[in-house]
PDB file of C-alpha atoms in Angstrom:
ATOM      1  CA  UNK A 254       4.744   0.250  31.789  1.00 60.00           C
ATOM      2  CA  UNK A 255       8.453   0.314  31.270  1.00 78.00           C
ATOM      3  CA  UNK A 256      10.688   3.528  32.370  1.00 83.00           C
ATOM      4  CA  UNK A 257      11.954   3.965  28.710  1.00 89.00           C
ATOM      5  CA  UNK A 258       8.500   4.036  27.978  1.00 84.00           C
ATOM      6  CA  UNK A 259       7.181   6.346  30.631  1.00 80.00           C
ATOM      7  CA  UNK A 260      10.450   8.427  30.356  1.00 83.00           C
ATOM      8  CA  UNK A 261      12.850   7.525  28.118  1.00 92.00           C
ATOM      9  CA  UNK A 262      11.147   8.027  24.677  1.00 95.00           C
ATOM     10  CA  UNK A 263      10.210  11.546  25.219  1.00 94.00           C
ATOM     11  CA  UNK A 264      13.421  12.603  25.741  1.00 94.00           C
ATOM     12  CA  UNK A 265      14.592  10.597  22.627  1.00 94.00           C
ATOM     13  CA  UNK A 266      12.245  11.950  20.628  1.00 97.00           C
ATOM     14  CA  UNK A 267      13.070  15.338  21.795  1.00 96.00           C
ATOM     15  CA  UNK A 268      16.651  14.862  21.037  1.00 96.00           C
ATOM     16  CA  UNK A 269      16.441  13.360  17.577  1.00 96.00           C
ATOM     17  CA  UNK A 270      13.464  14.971  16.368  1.00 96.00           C
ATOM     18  CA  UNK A 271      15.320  18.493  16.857  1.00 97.00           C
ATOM     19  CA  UNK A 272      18.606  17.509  15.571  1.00 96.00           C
ATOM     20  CA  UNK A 273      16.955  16.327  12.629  1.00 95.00           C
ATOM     21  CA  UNK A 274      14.508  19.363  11.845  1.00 94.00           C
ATOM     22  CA  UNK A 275      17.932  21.155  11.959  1.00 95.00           C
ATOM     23  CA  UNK A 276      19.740  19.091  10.086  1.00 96.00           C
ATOM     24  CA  UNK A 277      17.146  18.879   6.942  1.00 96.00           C
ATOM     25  CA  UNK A 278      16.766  22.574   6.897  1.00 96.00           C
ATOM     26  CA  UNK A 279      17.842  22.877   3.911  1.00 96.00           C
ATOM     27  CA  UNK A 280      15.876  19.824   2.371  1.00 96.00           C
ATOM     28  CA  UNK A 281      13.083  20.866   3.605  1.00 97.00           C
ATOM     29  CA  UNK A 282      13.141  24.504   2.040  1.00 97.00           C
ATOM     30  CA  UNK A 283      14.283  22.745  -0.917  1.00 97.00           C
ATOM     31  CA  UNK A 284      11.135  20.350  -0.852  1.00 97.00           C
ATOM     32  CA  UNK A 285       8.715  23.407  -0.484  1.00 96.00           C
ATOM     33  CA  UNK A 286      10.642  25.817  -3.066  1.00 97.00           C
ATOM     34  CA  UNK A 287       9.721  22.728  -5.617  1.00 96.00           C
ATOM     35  CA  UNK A 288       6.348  21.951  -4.110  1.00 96.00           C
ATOM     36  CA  UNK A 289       5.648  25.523  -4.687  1.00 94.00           C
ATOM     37  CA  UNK A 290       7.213  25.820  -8.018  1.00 94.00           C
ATOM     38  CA  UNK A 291       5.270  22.562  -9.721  1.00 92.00           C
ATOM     39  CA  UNK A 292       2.048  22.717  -8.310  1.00 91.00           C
ATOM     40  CA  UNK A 293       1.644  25.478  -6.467  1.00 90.00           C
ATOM     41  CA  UNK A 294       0.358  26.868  -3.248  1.00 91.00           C
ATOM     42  CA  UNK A 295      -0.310  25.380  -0.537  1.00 93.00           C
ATOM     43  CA  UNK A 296       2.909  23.609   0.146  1.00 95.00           C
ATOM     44  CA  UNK A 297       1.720  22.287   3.465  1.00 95.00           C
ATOM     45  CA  UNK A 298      -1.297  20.688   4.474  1.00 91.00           C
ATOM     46  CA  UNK A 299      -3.065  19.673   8.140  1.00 94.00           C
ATOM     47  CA  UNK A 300      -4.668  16.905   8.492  1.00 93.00           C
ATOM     48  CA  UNK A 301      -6.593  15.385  11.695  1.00 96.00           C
ATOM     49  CA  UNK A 302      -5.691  12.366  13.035  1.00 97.00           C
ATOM     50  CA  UNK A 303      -6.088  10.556  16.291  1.00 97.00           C
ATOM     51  CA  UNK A 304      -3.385  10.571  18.486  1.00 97.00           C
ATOM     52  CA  UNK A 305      -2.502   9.387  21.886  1.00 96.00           C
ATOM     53  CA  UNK A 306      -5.330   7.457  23.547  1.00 95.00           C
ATOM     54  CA  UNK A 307      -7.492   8.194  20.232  1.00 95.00           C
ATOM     55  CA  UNK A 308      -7.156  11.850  20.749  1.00 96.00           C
ATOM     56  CA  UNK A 309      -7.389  14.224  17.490  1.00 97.00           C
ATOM     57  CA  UNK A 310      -4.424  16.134  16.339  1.00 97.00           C
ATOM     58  CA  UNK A 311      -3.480  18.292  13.153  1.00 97.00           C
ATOM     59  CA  UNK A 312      -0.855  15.801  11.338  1.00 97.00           C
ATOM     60  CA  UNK A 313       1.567  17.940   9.044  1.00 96.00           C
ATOM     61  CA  UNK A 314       2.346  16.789   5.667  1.00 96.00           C
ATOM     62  CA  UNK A 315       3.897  18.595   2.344  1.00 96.00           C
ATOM     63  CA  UNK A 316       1.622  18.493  -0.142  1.00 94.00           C
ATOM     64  CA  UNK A 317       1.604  15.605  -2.934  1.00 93.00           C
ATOM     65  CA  UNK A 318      -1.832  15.595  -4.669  1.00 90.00           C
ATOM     66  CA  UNK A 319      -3.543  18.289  -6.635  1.00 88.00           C
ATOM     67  CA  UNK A 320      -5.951  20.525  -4.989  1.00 82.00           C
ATOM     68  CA  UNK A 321      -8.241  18.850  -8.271  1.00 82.00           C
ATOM     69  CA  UNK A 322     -11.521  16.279  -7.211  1.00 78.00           C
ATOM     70  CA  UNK A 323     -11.033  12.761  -8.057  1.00 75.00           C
ATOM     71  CA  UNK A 324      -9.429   9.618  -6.176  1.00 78.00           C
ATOM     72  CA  UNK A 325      -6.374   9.977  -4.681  1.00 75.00           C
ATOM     73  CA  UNK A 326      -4.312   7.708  -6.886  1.00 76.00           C
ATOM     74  CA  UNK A 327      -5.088  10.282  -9.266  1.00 80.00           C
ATOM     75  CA  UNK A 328      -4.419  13.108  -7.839  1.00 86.00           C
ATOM     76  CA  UNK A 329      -0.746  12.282  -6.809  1.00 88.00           C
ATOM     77  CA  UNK A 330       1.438  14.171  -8.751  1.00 91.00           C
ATOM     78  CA  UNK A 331       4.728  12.865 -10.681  1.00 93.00           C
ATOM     79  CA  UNK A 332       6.580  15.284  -8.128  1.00 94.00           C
ATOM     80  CA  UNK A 333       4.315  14.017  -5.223  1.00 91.00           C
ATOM     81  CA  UNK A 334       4.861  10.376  -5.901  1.00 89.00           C
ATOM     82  CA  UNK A 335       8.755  10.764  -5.640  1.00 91.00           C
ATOM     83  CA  UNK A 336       8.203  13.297  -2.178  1.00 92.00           C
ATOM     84  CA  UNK A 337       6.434   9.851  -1.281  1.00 88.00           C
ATOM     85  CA  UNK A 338       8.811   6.950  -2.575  1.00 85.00           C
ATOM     86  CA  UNK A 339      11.576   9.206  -0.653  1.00 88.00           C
ATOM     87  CA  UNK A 340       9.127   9.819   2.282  1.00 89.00           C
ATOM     88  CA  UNK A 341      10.251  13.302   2.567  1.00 94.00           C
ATOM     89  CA  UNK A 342       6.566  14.131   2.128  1.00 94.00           C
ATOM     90  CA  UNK A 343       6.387  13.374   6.280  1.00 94.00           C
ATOM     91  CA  UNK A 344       9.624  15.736   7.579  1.00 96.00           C
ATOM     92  CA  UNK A 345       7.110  18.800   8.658  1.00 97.00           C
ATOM     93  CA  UNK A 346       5.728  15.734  11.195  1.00 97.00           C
ATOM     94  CA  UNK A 347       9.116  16.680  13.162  1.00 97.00           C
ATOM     95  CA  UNK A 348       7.036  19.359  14.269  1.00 97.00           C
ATOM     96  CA  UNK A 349       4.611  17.160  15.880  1.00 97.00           C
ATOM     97  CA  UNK A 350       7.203  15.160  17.465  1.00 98.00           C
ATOM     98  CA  UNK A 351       8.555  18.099  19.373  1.00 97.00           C
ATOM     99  CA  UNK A 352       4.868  19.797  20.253  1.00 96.00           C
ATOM    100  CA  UNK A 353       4.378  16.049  21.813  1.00 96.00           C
ATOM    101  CA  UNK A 354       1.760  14.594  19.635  1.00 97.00           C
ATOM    102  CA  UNK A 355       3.931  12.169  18.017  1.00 97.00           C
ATOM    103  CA  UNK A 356       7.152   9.981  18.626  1.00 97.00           C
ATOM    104  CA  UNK A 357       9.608   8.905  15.885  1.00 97.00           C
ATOM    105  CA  UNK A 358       8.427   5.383  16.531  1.00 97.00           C
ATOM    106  CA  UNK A 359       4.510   4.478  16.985  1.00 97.00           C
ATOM    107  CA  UNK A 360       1.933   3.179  15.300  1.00 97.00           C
ATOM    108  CA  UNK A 361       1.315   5.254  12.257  1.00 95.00           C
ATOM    109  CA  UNK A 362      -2.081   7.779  12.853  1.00 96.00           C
ATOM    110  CA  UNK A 363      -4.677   6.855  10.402  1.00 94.00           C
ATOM    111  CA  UNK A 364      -8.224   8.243   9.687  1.00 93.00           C
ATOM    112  CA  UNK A 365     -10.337   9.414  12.477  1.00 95.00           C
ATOM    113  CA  UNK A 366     -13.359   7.934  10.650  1.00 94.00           C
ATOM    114  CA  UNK A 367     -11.457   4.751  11.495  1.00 94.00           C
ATOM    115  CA  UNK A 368     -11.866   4.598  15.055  1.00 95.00           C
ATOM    116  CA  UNK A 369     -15.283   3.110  15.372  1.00 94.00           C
ATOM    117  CA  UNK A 370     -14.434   0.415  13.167  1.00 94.00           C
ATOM    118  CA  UNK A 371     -11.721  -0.792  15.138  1.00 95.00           C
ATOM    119  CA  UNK A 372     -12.052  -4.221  17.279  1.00 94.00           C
ATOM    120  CA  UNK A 373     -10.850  -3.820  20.938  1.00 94.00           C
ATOM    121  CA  UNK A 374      -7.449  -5.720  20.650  1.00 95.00           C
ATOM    122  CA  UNK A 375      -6.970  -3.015  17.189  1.00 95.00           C
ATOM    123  CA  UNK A 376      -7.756  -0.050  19.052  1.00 96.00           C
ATOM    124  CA  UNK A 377      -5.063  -0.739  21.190  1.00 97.00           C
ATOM    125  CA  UNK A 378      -2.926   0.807  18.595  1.00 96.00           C
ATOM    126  CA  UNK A 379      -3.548   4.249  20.603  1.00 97.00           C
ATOM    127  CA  UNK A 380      -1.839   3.153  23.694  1.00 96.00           C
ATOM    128  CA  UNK A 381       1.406   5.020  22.594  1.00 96.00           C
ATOM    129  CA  UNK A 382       1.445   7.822  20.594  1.00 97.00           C
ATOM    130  CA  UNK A 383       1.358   7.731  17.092  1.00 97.00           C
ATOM    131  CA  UNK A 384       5.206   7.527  15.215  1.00 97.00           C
ATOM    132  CA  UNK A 385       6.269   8.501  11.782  1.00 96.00           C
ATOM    133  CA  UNK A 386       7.675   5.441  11.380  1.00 95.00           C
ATOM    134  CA  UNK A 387       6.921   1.968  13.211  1.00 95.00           C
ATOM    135  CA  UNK A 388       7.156  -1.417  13.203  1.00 96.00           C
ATOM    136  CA  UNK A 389       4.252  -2.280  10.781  1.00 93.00           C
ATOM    137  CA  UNK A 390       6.373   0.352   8.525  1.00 91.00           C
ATOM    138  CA  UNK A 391       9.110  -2.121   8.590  1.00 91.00           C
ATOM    139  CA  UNK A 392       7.353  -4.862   7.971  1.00 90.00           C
ATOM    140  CA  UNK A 393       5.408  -4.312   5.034  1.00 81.00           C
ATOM    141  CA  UNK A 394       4.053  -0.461   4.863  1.00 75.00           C
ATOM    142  CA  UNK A 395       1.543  -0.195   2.863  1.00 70.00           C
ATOM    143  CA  UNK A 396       1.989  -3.237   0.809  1.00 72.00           C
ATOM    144  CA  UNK A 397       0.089  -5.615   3.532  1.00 82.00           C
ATOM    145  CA  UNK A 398      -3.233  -6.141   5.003  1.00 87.00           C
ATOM    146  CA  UNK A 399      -5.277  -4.199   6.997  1.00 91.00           C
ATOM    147  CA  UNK A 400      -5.308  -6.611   9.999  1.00 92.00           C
ATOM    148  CA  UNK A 401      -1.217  -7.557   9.778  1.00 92.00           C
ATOM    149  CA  UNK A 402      -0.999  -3.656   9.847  1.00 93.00           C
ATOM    150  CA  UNK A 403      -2.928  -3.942  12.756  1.00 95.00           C
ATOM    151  CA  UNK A 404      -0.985  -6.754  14.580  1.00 95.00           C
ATOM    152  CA  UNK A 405       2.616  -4.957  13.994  1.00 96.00           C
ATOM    153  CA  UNK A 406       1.123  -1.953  15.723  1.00 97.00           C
ATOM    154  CA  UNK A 407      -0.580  -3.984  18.918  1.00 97.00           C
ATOM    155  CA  UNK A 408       2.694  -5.485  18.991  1.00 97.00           C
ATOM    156  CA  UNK A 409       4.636  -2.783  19.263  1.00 97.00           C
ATOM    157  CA  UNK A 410       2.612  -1.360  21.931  1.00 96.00           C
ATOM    158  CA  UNK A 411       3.495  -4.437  23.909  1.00 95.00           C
ATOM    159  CA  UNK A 412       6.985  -4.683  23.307  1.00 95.00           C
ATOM    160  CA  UNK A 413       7.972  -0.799  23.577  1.00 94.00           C
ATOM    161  CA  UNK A 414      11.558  -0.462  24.295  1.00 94.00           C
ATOM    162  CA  UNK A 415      15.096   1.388  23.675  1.00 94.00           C
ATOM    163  CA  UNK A 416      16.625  -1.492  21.451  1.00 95.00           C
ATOM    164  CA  UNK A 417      13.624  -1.885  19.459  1.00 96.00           C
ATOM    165  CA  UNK A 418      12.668   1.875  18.650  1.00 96.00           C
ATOM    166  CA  UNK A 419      16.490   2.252  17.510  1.00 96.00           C
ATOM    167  CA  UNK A 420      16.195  -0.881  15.451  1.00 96.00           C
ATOM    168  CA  UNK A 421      12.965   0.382  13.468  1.00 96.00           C
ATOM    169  CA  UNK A 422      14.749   3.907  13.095  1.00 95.00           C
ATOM    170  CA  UNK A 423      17.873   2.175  11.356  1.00 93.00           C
ATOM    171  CA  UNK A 424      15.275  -0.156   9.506  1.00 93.00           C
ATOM    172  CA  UNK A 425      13.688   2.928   8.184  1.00 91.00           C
ATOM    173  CA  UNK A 426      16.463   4.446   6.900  1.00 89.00           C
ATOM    174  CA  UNK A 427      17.295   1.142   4.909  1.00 87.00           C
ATOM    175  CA  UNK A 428      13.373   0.911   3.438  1.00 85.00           C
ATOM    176  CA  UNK A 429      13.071   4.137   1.906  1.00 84.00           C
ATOM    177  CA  UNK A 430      16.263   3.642   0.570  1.00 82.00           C
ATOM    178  CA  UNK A 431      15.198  -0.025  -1.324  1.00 77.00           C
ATOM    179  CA  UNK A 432      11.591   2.111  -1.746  1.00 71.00           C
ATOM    180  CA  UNK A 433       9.523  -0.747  -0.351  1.00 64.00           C
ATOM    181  CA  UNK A 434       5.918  -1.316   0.028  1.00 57.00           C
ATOM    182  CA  UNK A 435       5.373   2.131  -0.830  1.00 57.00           C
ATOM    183  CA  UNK A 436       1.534   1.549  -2.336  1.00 53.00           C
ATOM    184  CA  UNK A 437      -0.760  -0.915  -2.531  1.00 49.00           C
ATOM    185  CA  UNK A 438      -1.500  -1.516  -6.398  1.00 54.00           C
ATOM    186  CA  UNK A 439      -3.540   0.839  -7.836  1.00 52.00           C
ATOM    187  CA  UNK A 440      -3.713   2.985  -4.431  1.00 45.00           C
ATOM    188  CA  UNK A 441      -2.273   6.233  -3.423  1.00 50.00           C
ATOM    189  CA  UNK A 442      -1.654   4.280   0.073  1.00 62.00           C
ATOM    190  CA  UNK A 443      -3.389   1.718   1.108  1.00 66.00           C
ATOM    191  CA  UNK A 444      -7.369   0.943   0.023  1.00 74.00           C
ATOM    192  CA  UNK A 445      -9.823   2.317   3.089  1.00 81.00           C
ATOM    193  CA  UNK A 446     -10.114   0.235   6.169  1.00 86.00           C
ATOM    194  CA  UNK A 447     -13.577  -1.267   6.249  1.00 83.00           C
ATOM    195  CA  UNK A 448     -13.742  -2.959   9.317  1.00 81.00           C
ATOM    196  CA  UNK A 449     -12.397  -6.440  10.559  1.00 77.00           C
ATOM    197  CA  UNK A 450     -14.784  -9.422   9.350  1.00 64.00           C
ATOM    198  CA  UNK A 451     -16.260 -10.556  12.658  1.00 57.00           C
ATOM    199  CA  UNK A 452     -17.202 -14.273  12.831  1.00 49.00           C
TER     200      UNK A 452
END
């Protein structure tokens, strides 16, 4: 394991994560004065994912769907889907960068009713701790298979490091600018992981 890895990408996180949560103060509140204004309360919501070494965590999210039943494509809301083409929908996960349970840069956390339906080279994804942005994010987001997803992340995991985690940062900024691979068609996200085909 490499000393950036071990050392160097806490304190990183730590650093950027806080000068950023200061930074888009004022977005934020802006983003939750709307939130609450068009659809109401709650403005945040928690959602459990599995972290480091598959480890459940409350993810933090502003809202984007109606608190109304129904599929998820339909509950996005017109405000909601531009929170999500901008990604500002994932600034309160600052907060989980600087309680530890997330890095700028990892795999992204998914589902935890995922986890069992992961092969052993996929489940490798929770070697590092889960980022709000990462190399499969750069590559594709959500418009791209399950198992490239997948690949990216393992990836990643293997080739940790300084230079790269900067790279996919400045990458970032450029994809939610162009709005890529924000949805798969006719998804919210991405359609459910089922679970590789095995031969």
């Amino acid at each position: 394991m490499s000393v950036y890895r071990t050392y160097g990408k806490r304190g990183l996180d730590l650093v950027l994560a806080a000068t950023g949560f200061v930074l888009l103060a004022p977005v934020m509140a802006l983003v939750a004065l709307l939130i609450c204004v068009r659809m109401g309360r709650p403005i945040l919501f928690r959602h459990e994912r599995p972290g480091l070494n598959g480890r459940p965590f409350g993810v933090w999210k502003f809202r984007t769907m109606s608190n109304q039943p129904g599929p998820d494509a339909d509950r996005l809301t017109p405000l909601g889907r531009k929170l999500r083409a901008a990604s500002l929908d994932e600034l309160p996960e600052l907060y989980n960068v600087l309680k530890g349970e997330m890095s700028l840069v990892g795999p992204r956390p998914l589902m935890m009713r995922y986890l069992p339906l992961y092969n052993a080279e996929q489940a490798r994804r929770h070697e590092v701790r889960p980022g709000i942005t990462g190399w499969a994010q750069v590559n594709g987001r959500n418009a791209q298979t399950w198992e490239d997803r997948f690949r990216y992340d393992v990836w990643y995991v293997d080739h940790c490091s300084l230079g790269l985690d900067l790279k996919i940062l400045c990458l970032t900024i450029w994809r939610v600018l162009r709005r890529e691979g924000i949805s798969a068609e006719g998804h919210a996200t991405m359609p459910g992981f089922q679970g590789t085909p095995r031969d």
